[in-house]
Each structure stands twice: as C-alpha cells, then as structure tokens.
Amino acid sequence: MAENQNLQEKIKGVFEEVSKVVVGQDYLVNRLLIGLFTGGHILLEGVPGLAKTKTINTLAQVLDLGFKRLQFTPDLLPADLIGTMIYNQKSGDFEVKKGPIFSQLILADEVNRAPAKVQSALLEAMAEKQVTIGSETYQLDRPFLVMATQNPVEQEGTYPLPEAQVDRFMMKVFVNYLDKNSELEVIRRMTNLDWDYKPKTVLTAEDISQIRTEINKVNISDMLERYIIELVFATRFPADYGLDLEANYVQFGVSPRAGIALYNAAKATAFFDGRDYVLPEDIKPLAKDVFGHRIILNYEADADGVTTDQIIEKILKTVAIAGR
C-alpha cells in the first residue's frame, strides 16, 4: 500500500512538473498518462497553436524514456520512418539503418499529412510493436507509445486516416482553447525573456513498469464489466436499447478494442485516484474519448448535424448499470 502511495505521488508530480511549462492541459496529460500506463496509443486533434506538441515534448522530458519527434509531411517515405537497407562498401554487404521509430515515445506530429504508404508502416509499428525492413522483422523497444497529433481534416493538405489505423488509437482527445486566465498566463510566460524552465525527470522506466503492474491489479466488478459490454453493444445496435433515432445515424459501432480500452482506462483512472477498485464515475467520462473516433456515422447524420458526442451522451443516459 505504501508503495502504491509513493507511485501515486509520483504521478501527481508529473502533472505538477508539466504544468510548470504548459498551462491548462491537465486533462490532456491525464489521457496521455493513461495511454502510457496501459499500452494504448493516443491521437490528439485540435487547431494549431494549442500546445499539443509542447505538452508531449514536456512529458517526454519528465519521463526517463527514449523520445523521438517525427514531422509528418506529404513527401515523407516509409524509410524515413522505419529505416532502410544501406550498402556498406567496405564489407560488401547490406546493413540495416534503423529509423526514428526505434524509440519508446514517438510523437507523430500532424500524422494526417502523410501518404498511405507511411500510414501503413506506422500501423504495423502500432499494432504489432514491430517493423519490417527488407526481409527482416525487428521488435520495437518497450514501452512503445505513439502520441499522434492531427489537424482537423477540413484543413488544406490533410488526409483522413484509415479506419483500421484510427481504431488502433486507444483514445482520441480533442484539445480545445484555454480559458481566459490560462491564456493570460501563457502570454506572460511566452513574453518573459527570462523564463526558461527545464522540467525535471519524475518517473523512471522502472516506475512505469511498476505502475502498469499495479493498475493491472485494480478490481472491476462483474456489474461494471457487464456495463462496459452494454455500452459497446449500444453503439452497434442502438435500436435494441430504445435508441431508435440514433439507430438511423450509426453506420458502424465500436470494435472490440473499444471495450478493452475503456476497461483499461477505467482501471488507470481508479489508480490515479488512489483506489484499487473501479467506480461507474471512472467509466463514463472516458466513453467519449474511447468511442468517439470509432463510431462511424452515415450521411444522414452529417446532413442533420448529428455528432458522435451526441450519440455517446444519449447512450450514457439510456444504458443503465444492472443492479443499481
């Protein structure tokens, strides 16, 4: 128990250290840490200038892990990401030159600006924790976490990510504008030429491994396990849950990965809160981030201005927890 308290204090220390550099992004840091401690990749979306890249950069400094930042562009090649075979004139043999994907934390910046072949290479790394160079397959370092940022698809030069790749992201987090007080603090910091804080390392790789082990021990009751399943099935068969209007808008519900992601994220949230058991209040706030990018709506929903968030809100209000 004392060891858990020590780890939980260190997690709080991560939030404190990041907040010394980045203002008003505790929600974002929370979701990134959930992904890190449960092995899930995180997709961030928001207009430029909201400190998405800055937050991830700062978090990487606070964690004692290898970190690489990849700027995705339309002319990026798979070899730029995973590496390639090069000819060694001295030995007369081809040798592997590993790419930047061989790190523990990967920031895929503006991931939806890269072409399909690059997305395919990234998908293998995310799904299998391995890459293929030539005829050989290479395992990636553990932990391995992709934290990707994307610009809204309406912006010029962006491409919608394939559904299979989007589904590999544990959560999709929308980064919104700051409130007035937070934005004022940002202006004060960024215009102060003497301000240059260097974040300290708070968590080591050993700490992260221990936290993962303790999160895995968090209890979740059979009642809440079944509640997660009901939420998942309500996205697939809304009419069965009395959601007849929503059934007209949903083309495809969430995949089995959504239930796994919600299950793991709820356990991590409980651990962050100092508990060894999950409450319904741990599950519900995570549903939008876990389900939102996996529910595919039809053209009728687009025409009527219906969003996935609205569908999820209605599901959360309608689906009850058995026994309560």
Coordinates of N, CA, C and O in Angstrom, one line a residue, residues 196-318:
D196 N 12.7 30.3 -18.6 CA 13.3 29.2 -19.4 C 13.4 28.0 -18.4 O 14.5 27.5 -18.1
Y197 N 12.2 27.5 -18.0 CA 12.2 26.4 -17.0 C 12.5 25.1 -17.7 O 11.9 24.7 -18.8
K198 N 13.4 24.3 -17.2 CA 13.7 22.9 -17.7 C 13.1 21.9 -16.8 O 13.4 21.8 -15.6
P199 N 12.1 21.1 -17.3 CA 11.4 20.2 -16.4 C 12.3 19.1 -15.9 O 13.3 18.7 -16.6
K200 N 12.0 18.6 -14.7 CA 12.8 17.5 -14.1 C 12.2 16.2 -14.4 O 11.0 16.0 -14.6
T201 N 13.1 15.2 -14.4 CA 12.6 13.8 -14.5 C 11.9 13.3 -13.2 O 12.5 13.5 -12.2
V202 N 10.7 12.8 -13.4 CA 9.9 12.4 -12.2 C 9.7 10.9 -12.2 O 9.9 10.2 -11.2
L203 N 9.5 10.3 -13.4 CA 9.2 8.8 -13.4 C 10.3 8.1 -14.3 O 10.7 8.6 -15.3
T204 N 10.8 7.0 -13.8 CA 11.8 6.2 -14.5 C 11.0 5.1 -15.2 O 9.9 4.8 -14.9
A205 N 11.8 4.4 -16.0 CA 11.2 3.2 -16.7 C 10.7 2.1 -15.7 O 9.7 1.5 -15.9
E206 N 11.5 2.0 -14.6 CA 11.1 1.0 -13.6 C 9.8 1.4 -12.9 O 8.9 0.6 -12.6
D207 N 9.6 2.8 -12.6 CA 8.4 3.3 -12.1 C 7.2 3.0 -13.0 O 6.2 2.5 -12.5
I208 N 7.4 3.2 -14.3 CA 6.3 3.0 -15.2 C 5.9 1.5 -15.2 O 4.8 1.2 -15.3
S209 N 6.9 0.6 -15.2 CA 6.6 -0.8 -15.2 C 5.9 -1.2 -13.9 O 4.9 -2.0 -14.0
Q210 N 6.2 -0.6 -12.8 CA 5.5 -0.9 -11.5 C 4.1 -0.4 -11.5 O 3.2 -1.0 -11.1
I211 N 3.9 0.8 -12.1 CA 2.6 1.4 -12.2 C 1.7 0.5 -13.1 O 0.5 0.3 -12.8
R212 N 2.3 0.1 -14.2 CA 1.5 -0.8 -15.1 C 1.0 -2.1 -14.3 O -0.1 -2.5 -14.5
T213 N 1.9 -2.6 -13.5 CA 1.6 -3.8 -12.7 C 0.5 -3.6 -11.7 O -0.4 -4.3 -11.6
E214 N 0.6 -2.4 -11.0 CA -0.4 -2.1 -10.0 C -1.8 -1.8 -10.6 O -2.8 -2.1 -10.1
I215 N -1.8 -1.1 -11.8 CA -3.0 -0.8 -12.5 C -3.7 -2.1 -12.9 O -5.0 -2.3 -12.8
N216 N -2.9 -3.1 -13.3 CA -3.5 -4.4 -13.7 C -4.2 -5.1 -12.5 O -5.1 -5.9 -12.7
K217 N -3.8 -4.8 -11.3 CA -4.3 -5.4 -10.1 C -5.6 -4.7 -9.6 O -6.3 -5.2 -8.7
V218 N -6.0 -3.5 -10.2 CA -7.2 -2.8 -9.8 C -8.4 -3.7 -10.1 O -8.5 -4.3 -11.2
N219 N -9.3 -3.8 -9.1 CA -10.5 -4.6 -9.3 C -11.6 -3.9 -10.0 O -11.8 -2.7 -9.8
I220 N -12.3 -4.6 -10.9 CA -13.5 -4.1 -11.5 C -14.6 -5.2 -11.4 O -14.4 -6.3 -11.7
S221 N -15.7 -4.8 -10.8 CA -16.8 -5.7 -10.5 C -17.4 -6.3 -11.8 O -17.3 -5.7 -12.9
D222 N -18.0 -7.5 -11.6 CA -18.7 -8.1 -12.7 C -19.8 -7.2 -13.2 O -20.1 -7.1 -14.4
M223 N -20.5 -6.4 -12.3 CA -21.5 -5.5 -12.7 C -21.0 -4.4 -13.7 O -21.6 -4.1 -14.7
L224 N -19.8 -3.9 -13.4 CA -19.3 -2.8 -14.2 C -18.6 -3.4 -15.5 O -18.6 -2.7 -16.5
E225 N -18.1 -4.6 -15.4 CA -17.7 -5.3 -16.7 C -18.8 -5.4 -17.6 O -18.7 -5.1 -18.8
R226 N -20.0 -5.8 -17.1 CA -21.2 -6.0 -18.0 C -21.7 -4.7 -18.5 O -22.2 -4.6 -19.6
Y227 N -21.5 -3.6 -17.7 CA -21.9 -2.3 -18.1 C -21.1 -1.8 -19.3 O -21.6 -1.2 -20.2
I228 N -19.8 -2.1 -19.2 CA -18.9 -1.7 -20.4 C -19.4 -2.5 -21.6 O -19.5 -1.9 -22.7
I229 N -19.7 -3.7 -21.5 CA -20.2 -4.5 -22.7 C -21.5 -3.9 -23.2 O -21.7 -3.8 -24.4
E230 N -22.4 -3.5 -22.3 CA -23.7 -2.9 -22.7 C -23.4 -1.6 -23.5 O -24.1 -1.3 -24.5
L231 N -22.5 -0.8 -23.0 CA -22.2 0.4 -23.7 C -21.7 0.1 -25.1 O -22.0 0.8 -26.1
V232 N -20.8 -0.9 -25.2 CA -20.2 -1.2 -26.5 C -21.3 -1.7 -27.5 O -21.4 -1.2 -28.6
F233 N -22.2 -2.6 -27.0 CA -23.3 -3.1 -27.9 C -24.3 -2.0 -28.2 O -25.0 -2.1 -29.3
A234 N -24.5 -1.0 -27.3 CA -25.4 0.0 -27.6 C -25.0 0.9 -28.8 O -25.8 1.4 -29.5
T235 N -23.7 0.9 -29.1 CA -23.2 1.7 -30.2 C -23.4 0.9 -31.5 O -23.5 1.4 -32.6
R236 N -23.5 -0.5 -31.4 CA -23.7 -1.3 -32.6 C -25.1 -1.6 -32.9 O -25.5 -1.6 -34.1
F237 N -26.0 -1.7 -31.9 CA -27.4 -2.0 -32.1 C -28.2 -1.0 -31.3 O -28.9 -1.4 -30.3
P238 N -28.2 0.3 -31.6 CA -28.9 1.3 -30.8 C -30.4 1.0 -30.6 O -31.0 1.2 -29.6
A239 N -31.0 0.4 -31.7 CA -32.5 0.2 -31.6 C -32.8 -0.8 -30.5 O -33.9 -0.7 -29.9
D240 N -31.9 -1.7 -30.2 CA -32.1 -2.7 -29.1 C -32.2 -2.1 -27.7 O -32.7 -2.7 -26.8
Y241 N -31.7 -0.9 -27.6 CA -31.7 -0.2 -26.4 C -32.6 1.0 -26.3 O -32.5 1.9 -25.5
G242 N -33.6 1.0 -27.3 CA -34.6 2.1 -27.3 C -34.1 3.3 -28.0 O -34.7 4.4 -27.9
L243 N -32.9 3.2 -28.6 CA -32.3 4.4 -29.3 C -32.7 4.4 -30.8 O -31.8 4.3 -31.6
D244 N -33.9 4.5 -31.1 CA -34.4 4.3 -32.4 C -33.9 5.5 -33.3 O -33.5 5.2 -34.5
L245 N -33.9 6.7 -32.8 CA -33.5 7.8 -33.6 C -32.0 7.7 -33.9 O -31.5 7.9 -35.0
E246 N -31.2 7.3 -32.9 CA -29.8 7.2 -33.0 C -29.4 6.1 -34.0 O -28.4 6.1 -34.7
A247 N -30.3 5.0 -34.1 CA -30.0 3.9 -35.0 C -30.1 4.4 -36.4 O -29.5 3.7 -37.3
N248 N -30.8 5.5 -36.7 CA -30.9 6.0 -38.1 C -29.5 6.6 -38.5 O -29.3 6.9 -39.7
Y249 N -28.7 7.0 -37.5 CA -27.5 7.7 -37.8 C -26.2 6.9 -37.8 O -25.2 7.2 -38.4
V250 N -26.2 5.8 -37.0 CA -25.0 5.0 -36.8 C -24.8 4.0 -37.9 O -25.7 3.1 -38.2
Q251 N -23.7 4.1 -38.7 CA -23.4 3.1 -39.7 C -22.7 1.9 -39.1 O -23.0 0.7 -39.4
F252 N -21.6 2.2 -38.3 CA -20.9 1.1 -37.6 C -20.6 1.5 -36.2 O -20.3 2.7 -35.9
G253 N -20.8 0.6 -35.3 CA -20.5 0.8 -33.9 C -19.0 0.6 -33.6 O -18.2 0.4 -34.5
V254 N -18.7 0.5 -32.3 CA -17.3 0.4 -32.0 C -16.8 -1.0 -32.1 O -17.6 -2.0 -32.0
S255 N -15.5 -1.2 -32.2 CA -14.9 -2.5 -32.3 C -14.6 -3.1 -30.9 O -14.7 -2.4 -29.9
P256 N -14.3 -4.4 -30.8 CA -13.9 -5.0 -29.5 C -12.8 -4.2 -28.8 O -12.7 -4.3 -27.6
R257 N -11.9 -3.6 -29.6 CA -10.8 -2.8 -29.0 C -11.3 -1.7 -28.1 O -10.7 -1.3 -27.1
A258 N -12.5 -1.2 -28.4 CA -13.1 -0.1 -27.6 C -13.4 -0.6 -26.2 O -13.1 0.1 -25.2
G259 N -14.0 -1.8 -26.1 CA -14.3 -2.3 -24.7 C -13.0 -2.5 -23.9 O -13.0 -2.2 -22.7
I260 N -12.0 -3.1 -24.6 CA -10.7 -3.3 -23.9 C -10.1 -2.0 -23.4 O -9.6 -1.9 -22.3
A261 N -10.2 -1.0 -24.3 CA -9.6 0.3 -24.0 C -10.3 1.0 -22.8 O -9.7 1.5 -21.9
L262 N -11.7 0.9 -22.8 CA -12.5 1.5 -21.8 C -12.2 0.8 -20.4 O -12.1 1.4 -19.4
Y263 N -12.1 -0.5 -20.5 CA -11.8 -1.3 -19.3 C -10.4 -0.9 -18.7 O -10.3 -0.6 -17.5
N264 N -9.4 -0.8 -19.5 CA -8.1 -0.5 -19.0 C -8.0 1.0 -18.5 O -7.4 1.3 -17.5
A265 N -8.6 1.8 -19.3 CA -8.6 3.3 -18.9 C -9.3 3.5 -17.6 O -8.9 4.3 -16.8
A266 N -10.4 2.8 -17.4 CA -11.1 3.0 -16.1 C -10.3 2.5 -14.9 O -10.3 3.1 -13.8
K267 N -9.5 1.4 -15.1 CA -8.7 0.9 -14.0 C -7.5 1.9 -13.8 O -7.2 2.1 -12.6
A268 N -7.0 2.5 -14.8 CA -5.9 3.5 -14.6 C -6.5 4.7 -13.9 O -5.8 5.3 -13.0
T269 N -7.7 5.1 -14.2 CA -8.3 6.3 -13.6 C -8.5 6.0 -12.1 O -8.3 6.9 -11.3
A270 N -8.9 4.8 -11.8 CA -9.1 4.5 -10.4 C -7.8 4.5 -9.6 O -7.7 5.0 -8.5
F271 N -6.7 4.0 -10.2 CA -5.4 4.0 -9.6 C -4.9 5.5 -9.4 O -4.4 5.8 -8.3
F272 N -5.1 6.3 -10.4 CA -4.7 7.7 -10.2 C -5.4 8.4 -9.0 O -4.9 9.2 -8.4
D273 N -6.7 7.9 -8.8 CA -7.5 8.5 -7.7 C -7.2 7.8 -6.4 O -7.8 8.1 -5.4
G274 N -6.2 6.9 -6.3 CA -5.8 6.3 -5.1 C -6.7 5.1 -4.7 O -6.7 4.7 -3.5
R275 N -7.5 4.5 -5.6 CA -8.3 3.4 -5.3 C -7.8 2.1 -6.0 O -7.2 2.2 -7.0
D276 N -8.2 1.0 -5.4 CA -7.9 -0.3 -6.0 C -9.2 -1.0 -6.6 O -9.2 -2.2 -6.8
Y277 N -10.2 -0.2 -6.8 CA -11.4 -0.6 -7.4 C -12.0 0.4 -8.3 O -11.8 1.6 -8.1
V278 N -12.8 0.0 -9.3 CA -13.3 0.9 -10.3 C -14.7 1.3 -9.9 O -15.5 0.5 -9.4
L279 N -15.1 2.6 -10.1 CA -16.4 3.1 -9.9 C -17.1 3.5 -11.3 O -16.3 3.7 -12.2
P280 N -18.4 3.5 -11.3 CA -19.0 4.0 -12.6 C -18.5 5.3 -13.0 O -18.4 5.6 -14.2
E281 N -18.2 6.2 -12.1 CA -17.7 7.5 -12.4 C -16.3 7.5 -13.1 O -15.9 8.5 -13.6
D282 N -15.6 6.4 -13.0 CA -14.4 6.2 -13.7 C -14.6 5.9 -15.2 O -13.8 6.3 -16.1
I283 N -15.7 5.3 -15.5 CA -16.0 4.8 -16.8 C -16.6 5.8 -17.7 O -16.2 6.1 -18.8
K284 N -17.7 6.5 -17.2 CA -18.5 7.4 -18.0 C -17.7 8.5 -18.7 O -17.9 8.8 -19.9
P285 N -16.8 9.3 -17.9 CA -16.1 10.4 -18.6 C -15.1 9.9 -19.7 O -14.7 10.8 -20.5
L286 N -14.8 8.7 -19.7 CA -13.8 8.2 -20.7 C -14.5 7.8 -22.0 O -13.8 7.6 -23.0
A287 N -15.8 7.6 -22.0 CA -16.5 7.0 -23.1 C -16.3 7.8 -24.4 O -16.1 7.2 -25.5
K288 N -16.4 9.1 -24.3 CA -16.3 10.0 -25.5 C -14.9 9.8 -26.1 O -14.8 9.7 -27.4
D289 N -13.9 9.8 -25.3 CA -12.5 9.7 -25.8 C -12.2 8.3 -26.4 O -11.5 8.2 -27.4
V290 N -12.8 7.3 -25.9 CA -12.6 5.9 -26.3 C -13.5 5.6 -27.5 O -13.1 4.9 -28.5
F291 N -14.8 6.0 -27.5 CA -15.7 5.6 -28.5 C -15.8 6.6 -29.7 O -16.1 6.2 -30.8
G292 N -15.5 7.9 -29.4 CA -15.8 8.9 -30.4 C -15.2 8.7 -31.8 O -15.9 8.9 -32.8
H293 N -14.0 8.2 -31.9 CA -13.3 8.1 -33.2 C -13.6 6.7 -33.8 O -13.2 6.5 -34.9
R294 N -14.3 5.8 -33.0 CA -14.6 4.5 -33.6 C -16.0 4.4 -34.1 O -16.3 3.5 -34.9
I295 N -16.9 5.2 -33.7 CA -18.3 5.2 -34.2 C -18.3 5.9 -35.6 O -17.8 7.0 -35.7
I296 N -18.8 5.2 -36.6 CA -18.9 5.8 -37.9 C -20.3 6.1 -38.2 O -21.2 5.2 -38.2
L297 N -20.6 7.4 -38.4 CA -22.0 7.8 -38.7 C -22.2 7.9 -40.3 O -21.3 7.9 -41.0
N298 N -23.5 7.8 -40.6 CA -23.8 7.8 -42.1 C -24.0 9.3 -42.6 O -23.9 10.2 -41.8
Y299 N -24.4 9.4 -43.9 CA -24.5 10.7 -44.5 C -25.7 11.4 -43.9 O -25.8 12.6 -43.8
E300 N -26.7 10.7 -43.4 CA -27.9 11.3 -42.8 C -27.6 12.0 -41.6 O -28.1 13.1 -41.3
A301 N -26.7 11.5 -40.8 CA -26.2 12.1 -39.6 C -25.5 13.4 -39.9 O -25.7 14.5 -39.3
D302 N -24.6 13.4 -41.0 CA -23.9 14.5 -41.4 C -24.9 15.6 -41.9 O -24.7 16.8 -41.6
A303 N -25.9 15.2 -42.6 CA -26.9 16.2 -43.1 C -27.7 16.8 -42.0 O -28.0 18.0 -42.0
D304 N -27.9 16.1 -40.9 CA -28.7 16.6 -39.8 C -27.9 17.2 -38.7 O -28.4 17.7 -37.7
G305 N -26.5 17.2 -38.9 CA -25.6 17.9 -38.0 C -25.5 17.1 -36.7 O -25.2 17.7 -35.6
V306 N -25.7 15.8 -36.7 CA -25.5 14.9 -35.5 C -24.1 14.5 -35.4 O -23.4 14.1 -36.4
T307 N -23.5 14.6 -34.2 CA -22.1 14.2 -33.9 C -22.1 12.9 -33.1 O -23.0 12.5 -32.5
T308 N -20.9 12.3 -33.1 CA -20.7 11.1 -32.3 C -20.8 11.5 -30.8 O -21.3 10.6 -30.0
D309 N -20.4 12.7 -30.4 CA -20.5 13.0 -29.0 C -22.0 13.0 -28.6 O -22.3 12.6 -27.4
Q310 N -22.9 13.5 -29.4 CA -24.3 13.5 -29.1 C -24.8 12.1 -29.0 O -25.6 11.8 -28.1
I311 N -24.4 11.2 -29.9 CA -24.8 9.8 -29.8 C -24.3 9.1 -28.5 O -25.1 8.4 -27.8
I312 N -23.0 9.4 -28.1 CA -22.5 8.8 -26.9 C -23.2 9.3 -25.7 O -23.5 8.6 -24.7
E313 N -23.5 10.6 -25.6 CA -24.2 11.2 -24.5 C -25.5 10.5 -24.3 O -25.9 10.2 -23.2
K314 N -26.2 10.3 -25.4 CA -27.5 9.6 -25.3 C -27.4 8.2 -24.8 O -28.2 7.7 -24.0
I315 N -26.4 7.5 -25.3 CA -26.1 6.1 -24.9 C -25.9 6.1 -23.4 O -26.4 5.3 -22.6
L316 N -25.0 7.0 -22.9 CA -24.7 7.1 -21.4 C -25.9 7.4 -20.6 O -26.1 6.9 -19.4
K317 N -26.9 8.2 -21.1 CA -28.1 8.5 -20.4 C -29.1 7.3 -20.4 O -29.9 7.2 -19.5
T318 N -29.0 6.5 -21.4 CA -30.0 5.5 -21.6 C -29.6 4.1 -21.0 O -30.4 3.4 -20.4

